[in-house]
mmCIF file of C-alpha atoms in Angstrom:
data_model
loop_
_atom_site.group_PDB
_atom_site.id
_atom_site.type_symbol
_atom_site.label_atom_id
_atom_site.label_comp_id
_atom_site.label_asym_id
_atom_site.label_seq_id
_atom_site.Cartn_x
_atom_site.Cartn_y
_atom_site.Cartn_z
ATOM 1 C CA TYR A 198 27.854 -169.464 -91.124
ATOM 2 C CA CYS A 199 28.144 -170.570 -87.458
ATOM 3 C CA ASP A 200 26.450 -167.363 -86.260
ATOM 4 C CA HIS A 201 23.661 -169.070 -84.234
ATOM 5 C CA PHE A 202 21.040 -168.256 -86.885
ATOM 6 C CA ILE A 203 19.666 -171.116 -89.001
ATOM 7 C CA ASP A 204 19.297 -169.708 -92.505
ATOM 8 C CA CYS A 205 19.543 -172.952 -94.516
ATOM 9 C CA ASP A 206 16.776 -175.540 -94.840
ATOM 10 C CA ASN A 207 19.195 -178.396 -94.099
ATOM 11 C CA MET A 208 20.799 -176.490 -91.176
ATOM 12 C CA SER A 209 24.226 -176.894 -92.815
ATOM 13 C CA ASP A 210 25.183 -173.349 -91.773
ATOM 14 C CA GLU A 211 24.932 -174.256 -88.058
ATOM 15 C CA GLY A 212 25.895 -177.914 -88.026
ATOM 16 C CA HIS A 213 29.214 -179.652 -88.613
ATOM 17 C CA GLY A 214 32.276 -177.534 -87.940
ATOM 18 C CA CYS A 215 30.543 -175.032 -85.645
ATOM 19 C CA HIS A 216 31.521 -174.563 -82.010
ATOM 20 C CA SER A 217 27.834 -174.877 -81.041
ATOM 21 C CA ASN A 218 26.213 -177.652 -83.080
ATOM 22 C CA VAL A 219 22.460 -177.093 -83.175
ATOM 23 C CA ILE A 220 21.837 -180.462 -84.809
ATOM 24 C CA VAL A 221 23.132 -182.251 -81.701
ATOM 25 C CA LEU A 222 21.013 -179.937 -79.573
ATOM 26 C CA PHE A 223 17.906 -180.756 -81.602
ATOM 27 C CA ILE A 224 18.563 -184.489 -81.274
ATOM 28 C CA VAL A 225 19.004 -184.295 -77.487
ATOM 29 C CA PHE A 226 15.957 -182.131 -76.782
ATOM 30 C CA GLY A 227 13.876 -183.878 -79.455
ATOM 31 C CA THR A 228 14.541 -187.262 -77.847
ATOM 32 C CA LEU A 229 13.862 -185.979 -74.326
ATOM 33 C CA THR A 230 10.661 -184.266 -75.444
ATOM 34 C CA GLY A 231 9.502 -187.410 -77.242
ATOM 35 C CA ILE A 232 10.070 -189.505 -74.109
ATOM 36 C CA PHE A 233 8.035 -187.098 -71.977
ATOM 37 C CA MET A 234 5.229 -187.035 -74.571
ATOM 38 C CA LEU A 235 5.147 -190.847 -74.581
ATOM 39 C CA LEU A 236 5.034 -190.839 -70.776
ATOM 40 C CA ALA A 237 2.087 -188.429 -70.885
ATOM 41 C CA LEU A 238 0.219 -190.840 -73.181
ATOM 42 C CA ILE A 239 0.989 -193.749 -70.829
ATOM 43 C CA PHE A 240 -0.272 -191.768 -67.835
ATOM 44 C CA ALA A 241 -3.421 -190.847 -69.774
ATOM 45 C CA ALA A 242 -4.088 -194.516 -70.591
ATOM 46 C CA LEU A 243 -3.611 -195.460 -66.923
ATOM 47 C CA VAL A 244 -5.995 -192.699 -65.819
ATOM 48 C CA VAL A 245 -8.669 -193.925 -68.237
ATOM 49 C CA VAL A 246 -8.259 -197.593 -67.232
ATOM 50 C CA PHE A 247 -7.888 -197.229 -63.460
ATOM 51 C CA GLY A 248 -9.796 -193.990 -62.921
ATOM 52 C CA ILE A 249 -12.710 -194.123 -65.369
ATOM 53 C CA ILE A 250 -13.171 -197.815 -66.231
ATOM 54 C CA LEU A 251 -12.102 -199.573 -62.993
ATOM 55 C CA GLU A 252 -12.999 -196.560 -60.814
ATOM 56 C CA TYR A 253 -10.043 -196.745 -58.438
ATOM 57 C CA ARG A 254 -10.692 -194.451 -55.498
ATOM 58 C CA ARG A 255 -7.270 -192.810 -55.546
ATOM 59 C CA LEU A 256 -7.866 -191.613 -59.093
ATOM 60 C CA ARG A 257 -11.562 -190.832 -58.713
ATOM 61 C CA ALA A 258 -10.755 -188.559 -55.758
ATOM 62 C CA ALA A 259 -8.347 -186.691 -58.059
ATOM 63 C CA SER A 260 -11.000 -186.133 -60.783
ATOM 64 C CA PRO A 261 -10.013 -188.348 -63.771
ATOM 65 C CA PRO A 262 -11.490 -186.031 -66.455
ATOM 66 C CA PHE A 263 -9.313 -183.184 -65.204
ATOM 67 C CA LEU A 264 -6.289 -185.453 -64.971
ATOM 68 C CA VAL A 265 -6.803 -186.274 -68.647
ATOM 69 C CA LEU A 266 -7.176 -182.561 -69.408
ATOM 70 C CA ILE A 267 -3.914 -181.820 -67.595
ATOM 71 C CA LEU A 268 -2.130 -184.574 -69.530
ATOM 72 C CA LEU A 269 -3.542 -183.275 -72.830
ATOM 73 C CA SER A 270 -2.252 -179.802 -71.963
ATOM 74 C CA VAL A 271 1.135 -181.267 -71.021
ATOM 75 C CA PHE A 272 1.327 -183.273 -74.255
ATOM 76 C CA ILE A 273 0.581 -180.226 -76.428
ATOM 77 C CA GLY A 274 2.920 -178.091 -74.335
ATOM 78 C CA PHE A 275 5.785 -180.519 -74.921
ATOM 79 C CA SER A 276 5.042 -180.518 -78.654
ATOM 80 C CA SER A 277 5.629 -176.747 -78.716
ATOM 81 C CA ASN A 278 9.359 -177.477 -78.431
ATOM 82 C CA PHE A 279 9.316 -178.698 -82.031
ATOM 83 C CA ALA A 280 7.895 -175.366 -83.263
ATOM 84 C CA TRP A 281 11.369 -173.884 -82.697
ATOM 85 C CA PHE A 282 13.298 -176.660 -84.469
ATOM 86 C CA GLY A 283 15.141 -175.954 -87.711
ATOM 87 C CA LYS A 284 14.859 -172.943 -89.980
ATOM 88 C CA PRO A 285 12.029 -170.587 -88.952
ATOM 89 C CA HIS A 286 8.846 -171.218 -90.914
ATOM 90 C CA PRO A 287 5.773 -168.928 -91.034
ATOM 91 C CA VAL A 288 3.429 -171.751 -89.959
ATOM 92 C CA ALA A 289 5.655 -172.868 -87.072
ATOM 93 C CA CYS A 290 6.106 -169.278 -85.889
ATOM 94 C CA ALA A 291 2.336 -168.656 -86.033
ATOM 95 C CA PHE A 292 1.585 -171.740 -83.934
ATOM 96 C CA GLN A 293 4.106 -171.005 -81.166
ATOM 97 C CA PRO A 294 1.661 -168.996 -78.967
ATOM 98 C CA TRP A 295 -1.038 -171.630 -79.474
ATOM 99 C CA LEU A 296 1.199 -174.604 -78.689
ATOM 100 C CA LEU A 297 2.953 -173.081 -75.674
ATOM 101 C CA GLY A 298 0.887 -170.311 -74.102
ATOM 102 C CA LEU A 299 -2.563 -171.896 -74.106
ATOM 103 C CA PRO A 300 -1.514 -175.373 -72.838
ATOM 104 C CA ALA A 301 0.478 -173.783 -70.009
ATOM 105 C CA LEU A 302 -2.560 -171.766 -68.892
ATOM 106 C CA SER A 303 -4.867 -174.750 -69.367
ATOM 107 C CA MET A 304 -2.660 -176.844 -67.099
ATOM 108 C CA ILE A 305 -2.645 -174.195 -64.368
ATOM 109 C CA VAL A 306 -6.417 -173.584 -64.596
ATOM 110 C CA ALA A 307 -7.138 -177.329 -64.424
ATOM 111 C CA LEU A 308 -4.981 -177.705 -61.319
ATOM 112 C CA GLY A 309 -6.686 -174.741 -59.687
ATOM 113 C CA ALA A 310 -10.164 -175.970 -60.624
ATOM 114 C CA LYS A 311 -9.540 -179.362 -59.005
ATOM 115 C CA ASN A 312 -8.493 -177.717 -55.762
ATOM 116 C CA PHE A 313 -11.391 -175.266 -56.022
ATOM 117 C CA ARG A 314 -13.865 -178.180 -55.838
ATOM 118 C CA LEU A 315 -12.110 -179.645 -52.796
ATOM 119 C CA TRP A 316 -12.134 -176.278 -51.071
ATOM 120 C CA ARG A 317 -15.864 -175.712 -51.737
ATOM 121 C CA ILE A 318 -16.840 -179.202 -50.585
ATOM 122 C CA PHE A 319 -14.836 -179.193 -47.354
ATOM 123 C CA ARG A 320 -15.494 -175.543 -46.558
ATOM 124 C CA PHE A 321 -19.129 -176.443 -45.835
ATOM 125 C CA PRO A 322 -18.977 -180.228 -45.228
ATOM 126 C CA MET A 323 -22.340 -180.388 -43.414
ATOM 127 C CA ASP A 324 -24.113 -178.813 -46.399
ATOM 128 C CA LYS A 325 -23.098 -181.719 -48.686
ATOM 129 C CA VAL A 326 -22.001 -179.373 -51.468
ATOM 130 C CA LYS A 327 -21.781 -181.100 -54.850
ATOM 131 C CA ILE A 328 -19.756 -179.717 -57.738
ATOM 132 C CA SER A 329 -19.913 -181.823 -60.900
ATOM 133 C CA ASN A 330 -17.173 -182.207 -63.469
ATOM 134 C CA MET A 331 -19.321 -180.252 -65.931
ATOM 135 C CA GLU A 332 -19.417 -177.304 -63.526
ATOM 136 C CA LEU A 333 -15.636 -177.486 -63.180
ATOM 137 C CA PHE A 334 -15.255 -177.598 -66.950
ATOM 138 C CA GLY A 335 -17.427 -174.492 -67.029
ATOM 139 C CA LEU A 336 -14.971 -172.784 -64.662
ATOM 140 C CA TRP A 337 -12.054 -173.959 -66.820
ATOM 141 C CA PHE A 338 -13.803 -172.650 -69.946
ATOM 142 C CA VAL A 339 -14.509 -169.235 -68.413
ATOM 143 C CA LEU A 340 -10.876 -168.793 -67.353
ATOM 144 C CA MET A 341 -9.497 -170.064 -70.670
ATOM 145 C CA LEU A 342 -11.793 -167.989 -72.892
ATOM 146 C CA PRO A 343 -9.946 -164.650 -72.414
ATOM 147 C CA ALA A 344 -6.632 -166.370 -73.226
ATOM 148 C CA VAL A 345 -8.070 -167.874 -76.412
ATOM 149 C CA ILE A 346 -9.446 -164.466 -77.415
ATOM 150 C CA ILE A 347 -6.074 -162.799 -76.777
ATOM 151 C CA VAL A 348 -4.176 -165.346 -78.879
ATOM 152 C CA THR A 349 -6.814 -165.253 -81.643
ATOM 153 C CA VAL A 350 -6.689 -161.459 -81.937
ATOM 154 C CA TRP A 351 -2.876 -161.635 -81.690
ATOM 155 C CA THR A 352 -2.776 -164.079 -84.606
ATOM 156 C CA ILE A 353 -5.078 -161.934 -86.745
ATOM 157 C CA VAL A 354 -3.766 -158.456 -85.957
ATOM 158 C CA SER A 355 -0.067 -159.090 -85.263
ATOM 159 C CA THR A 356 0.476 -162.414 -86.978
ATOM 160 C CA PRO A 357 3.637 -164.255 -85.882
ATOM 161 C CA THR A 358 5.537 -165.158 -89.039
ATOM 162 C CA ALA A 359 9.025 -165.781 -90.422
ATOM 163 C CA ALA A 360 10.924 -163.106 -92.328
ATOM 164 C CA VAL A 361 14.416 -161.829 -93.095
ATOM 165 C CA GLU A 362 15.678 -159.271 -90.554
ATOM 166 C CA GLU A 363 19.018 -157.623 -89.912
ATOM 167 C CA HIS A 364 20.950 -158.795 -86.842
ATOM 168 C CA ASP A 365 24.538 -157.692 -86.147
ATOM 169 C CA GLY A 366 24.779 -156.178 -89.609
ATOM 170 C CA LYS A 367 23.683 -159.358 -91.405
ATOM 171 C CA ASP A 368 20.352 -160.554 -92.762
ATOM 172 C CA HIS A 369 18.889 -163.639 -91.081
ATOM 173 C CA PHE A 370 15.681 -165.611 -91.341
ATOM 174 C CA VAL A 371 13.903 -165.355 -87.967
ATOM 175 C CA CYS A 372 10.455 -165.538 -86.372
ATOM 176 C CA THR A 373 9.003 -162.040 -86.142
ATOM 177 C CA THR A 374 5.699 -160.177 -86.096
ATOM 178 C CA GLY A 375 3.764 -159.458 -89.285
ATOM 179 C CA GLY A 376 0.090 -158.732 -89.762
ATOM 180 C CA PHE A 377 -1.204 -155.178 -89.529
ATOM 181 C CA THR A 378 1.112 -153.902 -86.796
ATOM 182 C CA GLY A 379 4.575 -155.387 -87.169
ATOM 183 C CA THR A 380 6.979 -155.892 -84.264
ATOM 184 C CA PRO A 381 5.420 -153.491 -81.697
ATOM 185 C CA GLY A 382 2.098 -155.302 -81.918
ATOM 186 C CA GLY A 383 3.657 -158.660 -81.119
ATOM 187 C CA ILE A 384 5.313 -157.278 -77.996
ATOM 188 C CA ILE A 385 2.052 -155.681 -76.853
ATOM 189 C CA PHE A 386 0.000 -158.857 -77.295
ATOM 190 C CA PHE A 387 2.714 -160.933 -75.630
ATOM 191 C CA SER A 388 2.648 -158.554 -72.646
ATOM 192 C CA ILE A 389 -1.156 -158.762 -72.414
ATOM 193 C CA PHE A 390 -1.011 -162.542 -72.507
ATOM 194 C CA VAL A 391 1.682 -162.668 -69.808
ATOM 195 C CA PHE A 392 -0.361 -160.280 -67.633
ATOM 196 C CA TYR A 393 -3.433 -162.497 -67.893
ATOM 197 C CA GLY A 394 -1.262 -165.517 -67.187
ATOM 198 C CA ALA A 395 -0.104 -163.812 -63.974
ATOM 199 C CA ILE A 396 -3.755 -163.364 -62.955
ATOM 200 C CA VAL A 397 -4.392 -167.079 -63.551
ATOM 201 C CA LEU A 398 -1.319 -167.981 -61.498
ATOM 202 C CA ALA A 399 -2.562 -165.731 -58.685
ATOM 203 C CA PHE A 400 -5.902 -167.564 -58.782
ATOM 204 C CA GLY A 401 -4.089 -170.893 -58.514
ATOM 205 C CA ILE A 402 -1.990 -169.693 -55.584
ATOM 206 C CA PHE A 403 -5.088 -168.385 -53.783
ATOM 207 C CA ILE A 404 -6.874 -171.721 -54.171
ATOM 208 C CA THR A 405 -3.879 -173.664 -52.861
ATOM 209 C CA ILE A 406 -3.754 -171.430 -49.784
ATOM 210 C CA VAL A 407 -7.441 -171.650 -48.885
ATOM 211 C CA SER A 408 -7.567 -175.421 -49.511
ATOM 212 C CA ARG A 409 -4.547 -176.311 -47.378
ATOM 213 C CA LYS A 410 -6.739 -177.678 -44.551
ATOM 214 C CA VAL A 411 -8.589 -180.197 -46.706
ATOM 215 C CA PRO A 412 -8.399 -183.771 -45.242
ATOM 216 C CA SER A 413 -5.102 -185.371 -46.178
ATOM 217 C CA ARG A 414 -6.518 -188.203 -48.295
ATOM 218 C CA PHE A 415 -8.034 -185.689 -50.688
ATOM 219 C CA ASN A 416 -5.574 -182.843 -50.266
ATOM 220 C CA GLU A 417 -3.529 -182.203 -53.407
ATOM 221 C CA SER A 418 -2.891 -178.575 -52.520
ATOM 222 C CA LYS A 419 0.735 -179.138 -51.525
ATOM 223 C CA LEU A 420 1.668 -180.768 -54.827
ATOM 224 C CA VAL A 421 -0.406 -178.237 -56.753
ATOM 225 C CA ALA A 422 1.225 -175.430 -54.795
ATOM 226 C CA ILE A 423 4.698 -176.732 -55.647
ATOM 227 C CA SER A 424 3.735 -176.935 -59.318
ATOM 228 C CA ILE A 425 2.267 -173.442 -59.373
ATOM 229 C CA TYR A 426 5.193 -171.929 -57.449
ATOM 230 C CA ASN A 427 7.583 -173.621 -59.885
ATOM 231 C CA LEU A 428 5.713 -172.179 -62.841
ATOM 232 C CA SER A 429 5.527 -168.738 -61.234
ATOM 233 C CA LEU A 430 9.237 -168.626 -60.453
ATOM 234 C CA LEU A 431 10.107 -170.034 -63.853
ATOM 235 C CA SER A 432 8.011 -167.398 -65.614
ATOM 236 C CA ALA A 433 9.383 -164.547 -63.504
ATOM 237 C CA VAL A 434 12.991 -165.550 -64.221
ATOM 238 C CA VAL A 435 12.954 -167.092 -67.688
ATOM 239 C CA ILE A 436 10.779 -164.612 -69.596
ATOM 240 C CA PRO A 437 12.863 -161.458 -68.915
ATOM 241 C CA VAL A 438 16.151 -163.362 -69.262
ATOM 242 C CA TYR A 439 15.041 -164.856 -72.570
ATOM 243 C CA MET A 440 13.856 -161.493 -73.934
ATOM 244 C CA VAL A 441 17.304 -160.015 -73.258
ATOM 245 C CA VAL A 442 19.453 -162.960 -74.361
ATOM 246 C CA VAL A 443 17.603 -163.664 -77.621
ATOM 247 C CA GLU A 444 18.847 -160.371 -79.088
ATOM 248 C CA TYR A 445 22.501 -161.230 -78.470
ATOM 249 C CA ASN A 446 22.820 -165.003 -78.431
ATOM 250 C CA PRO A 447 19.958 -166.911 -80.127
ATOM 251 C CA PHE A 448 21.672 -170.234 -79.412
ATOM 252 C CA LEU A 449 21.704 -169.655 -75.632
ATOM 253 C CA ALA A 450 18.166 -168.273 -75.792
ATOM 254 C CA TRP A 451 17.035 -171.441 -77.567
ATOM 255 C CA ILE A 452 18.563 -173.593 -74.805
ATOM 256 C CA ILE A 453 16.951 -171.474 -72.061
ATOM 257 C CA ARG A 454 13.514 -171.700 -73.664
ATOM 258 C CA ALA A 455 13.749 -175.451 -74.379
ATOM 259 C CA CYS A 456 14.904 -176.176 -70.817
ATOM 260 C CA ALA A 457 12.105 -174.026 -69.384
ATOM 261 C CA ILE A 458 9.423 -175.778 -71.472
ATOM 262 C CA THR A 459 10.740 -179.231 -70.637
ATOM 263 C CA TYR A 460 11.055 -178.473 -66.934
ATOM 264 C CA ALA A 461 7.705 -176.687 -66.565
ATOM 265 C CA PHE A 462 5.581 -179.405 -68.144
ATOM 266 C CA GLY A 463 7.778 -182.323 -67.051
ATOM 267 C CA ALA A 464 7.980 -181.348 -63.390
ATOM 268 C CA THR A 465 4.247 -180.661 -63.213
ATOM 269 C CA MET A 466 3.373 -183.992 -64.811
ATOM 270 C CA LEU A 467 5.665 -186.002 -62.552
ATOM 271 C CA LEU A 468 4.573 -184.168 -59.392
ATOM 272 C CA GLN A 469 0.892 -184.699 -60.103
ATOM 273 C CA PHE A 470 0.913 -188.272 -61.397
ATOM 274 C CA LEU A 471 3.837 -190.197 -59.907
ATOM 275 C CA PRO A 472 2.427 -190.081 -56.325
ATOM 276 C CA ILE A 473 -0.939 -191.350 -57.584
ATOM 277 C CA PHE A 474 0.444 -194.320 -59.476
ATOM 278 C CA VAL A 475 3.008 -195.118 -56.793
ATOM 279 C CA GLY A 476 0.052 -195.249 -54.410
ATOM 280 C CA ILE A 477 -1.896 -197.593 -56.694
ATOM 281 C CA PHE A 478 0.884 -199.960 -57.742
ATOM 282 C CA VAL A 479 3.258 -199.863 -54.738
ATOM 283 C CA ILE A 480 1.279 -198.873 -51.649
ATOM 284 C CA ASP A 481 -2.130 -200.369 -52.515
ATOM 285 C CA LYS A 482 -0.620 -203.117 -54.722
ATOM 286 C CA CYS A 483 -3.405 -202.595 -57.275
ATOM 287 C CA GLN A 484 -6.079 -203.068 -54.596
ATOM 288 C CA ASN A 485 -8.934 -200.581 -54.788
ATOM 289 C CA ASP A 486 -8.806 -199.081 -51.284
ATOM 290 C CA LYS A 487 -12.235 -197.559 -50.632
ATOM 291 C CA SER A 488 -11.573 -196.305 -47.109
ATOM 292 C CA PHE A 489 -10.794 -192.671 -46.360
ATOM 293 C CA LYS A 490 -8.672 -191.394 -43.557
ATOM 294 C CA SER A 491 -8.091 -187.861 -42.323
ATOM 295 C CA ASN A 492 -5.379 -186.427 -40.133
ATOM 296 C CA LEU A 493 -7.570 -183.514 -39.106
ATOM 297 C CA LYS A 494 -9.682 -183.480 -35.973
ATOM 298 C CA GLY A 495 -13.349 -183.009 -36.572
ATOM 299 C CA HIS A 496 -13.310 -184.435 -40.079
ATOM 300 C CA THR A 497 -13.591 -188.106 -39.159
ATOM 301 C CA ASN A 498 -17.362 -188.302 -39.403
ATOM 302 C CA ARG A 499 -17.696 -185.846 -42.261
ATOM 303 C CA THR A 500 -15.115 -187.178 -44.683
ATOM 304 C CA SER A 501 -17.264 -190.064 -45.870
ATOM 305 C CA SER A 502 -20.162 -187.845 -46.920
ATOM 306 C CA SER A 503 -17.872 -185.285 -48.480
ATOM 307 C CA SER A 504 -16.000 -187.970 -50.402
ATOM 308 C CA LYS A 505 -19.211 -188.910 -52.180
ATOM 309 C CA SER A 506 -19.416 -185.371 -53.553
ATOM 310 C CA ILE A 507 -15.867 -185.622 -54.891
ATOM 311 C CA ASN A 508 -16.504 -188.869 -56.746
ATOM 312 C CA LYS A 509 -19.626 -187.621 -58.520
#
């Protein structure tokens, strides 16, 4: 009772009368997560209407299909918060890597792929390089496939589940590793997944660096760079801190993880989409501005032809 472990289905052992009330915590983070998920759906609807149906240039230059993919990844990533609500359940524990790890990587790969197309087009502007959305989806698929394989094998061999374990001399119901290997296997697969995630982050950082000289009207590298640096720093700090704290204070570890999930997906979504819709509704006043301007010398005559490649 009041030991930071939820052992009862109705959470009565960690609710009223405890110094740290998890029920209040669940209400606060559940509401905040729900608001962000609703905002992601609103952004997705706006992308479809203004980017795909009405073909607004600001959105078309940002690749609407990949914007939708990013929002889908963000939506699923936010939903992963709920996998840690309440008493641990085998199904919820098993879905945690799928709901959190894969959407986070998908979001990073999609951001990198968008900048990769800009870099390829403007690296050789006179060659009129064309990279279709299908080719970009192929790149996204290739980079996501190893992650899917890792999580699939992880689920089969070292299945995340819920079981009774001893903590501080008492038995508690917690998420743990089952399957064929038990606890060591879960740690190994988690480490492999994190290592591959670091490779994906490095790819994203590389693309943001090489695409920094893209004409300003198309250049999203600064916002993408901020998002990727945020995710990199967050991962480098939160993961080791969480792994240490969870053994001693599950309540604090829960707060750290929930804050990290909310910040990672929320900050990325707002950074990528608020400037676009502020541009459409405030700056352009819902007018479809079809002109392109560049702040770089030498790109004035080439931007128009290159822009056609971006919008195809």
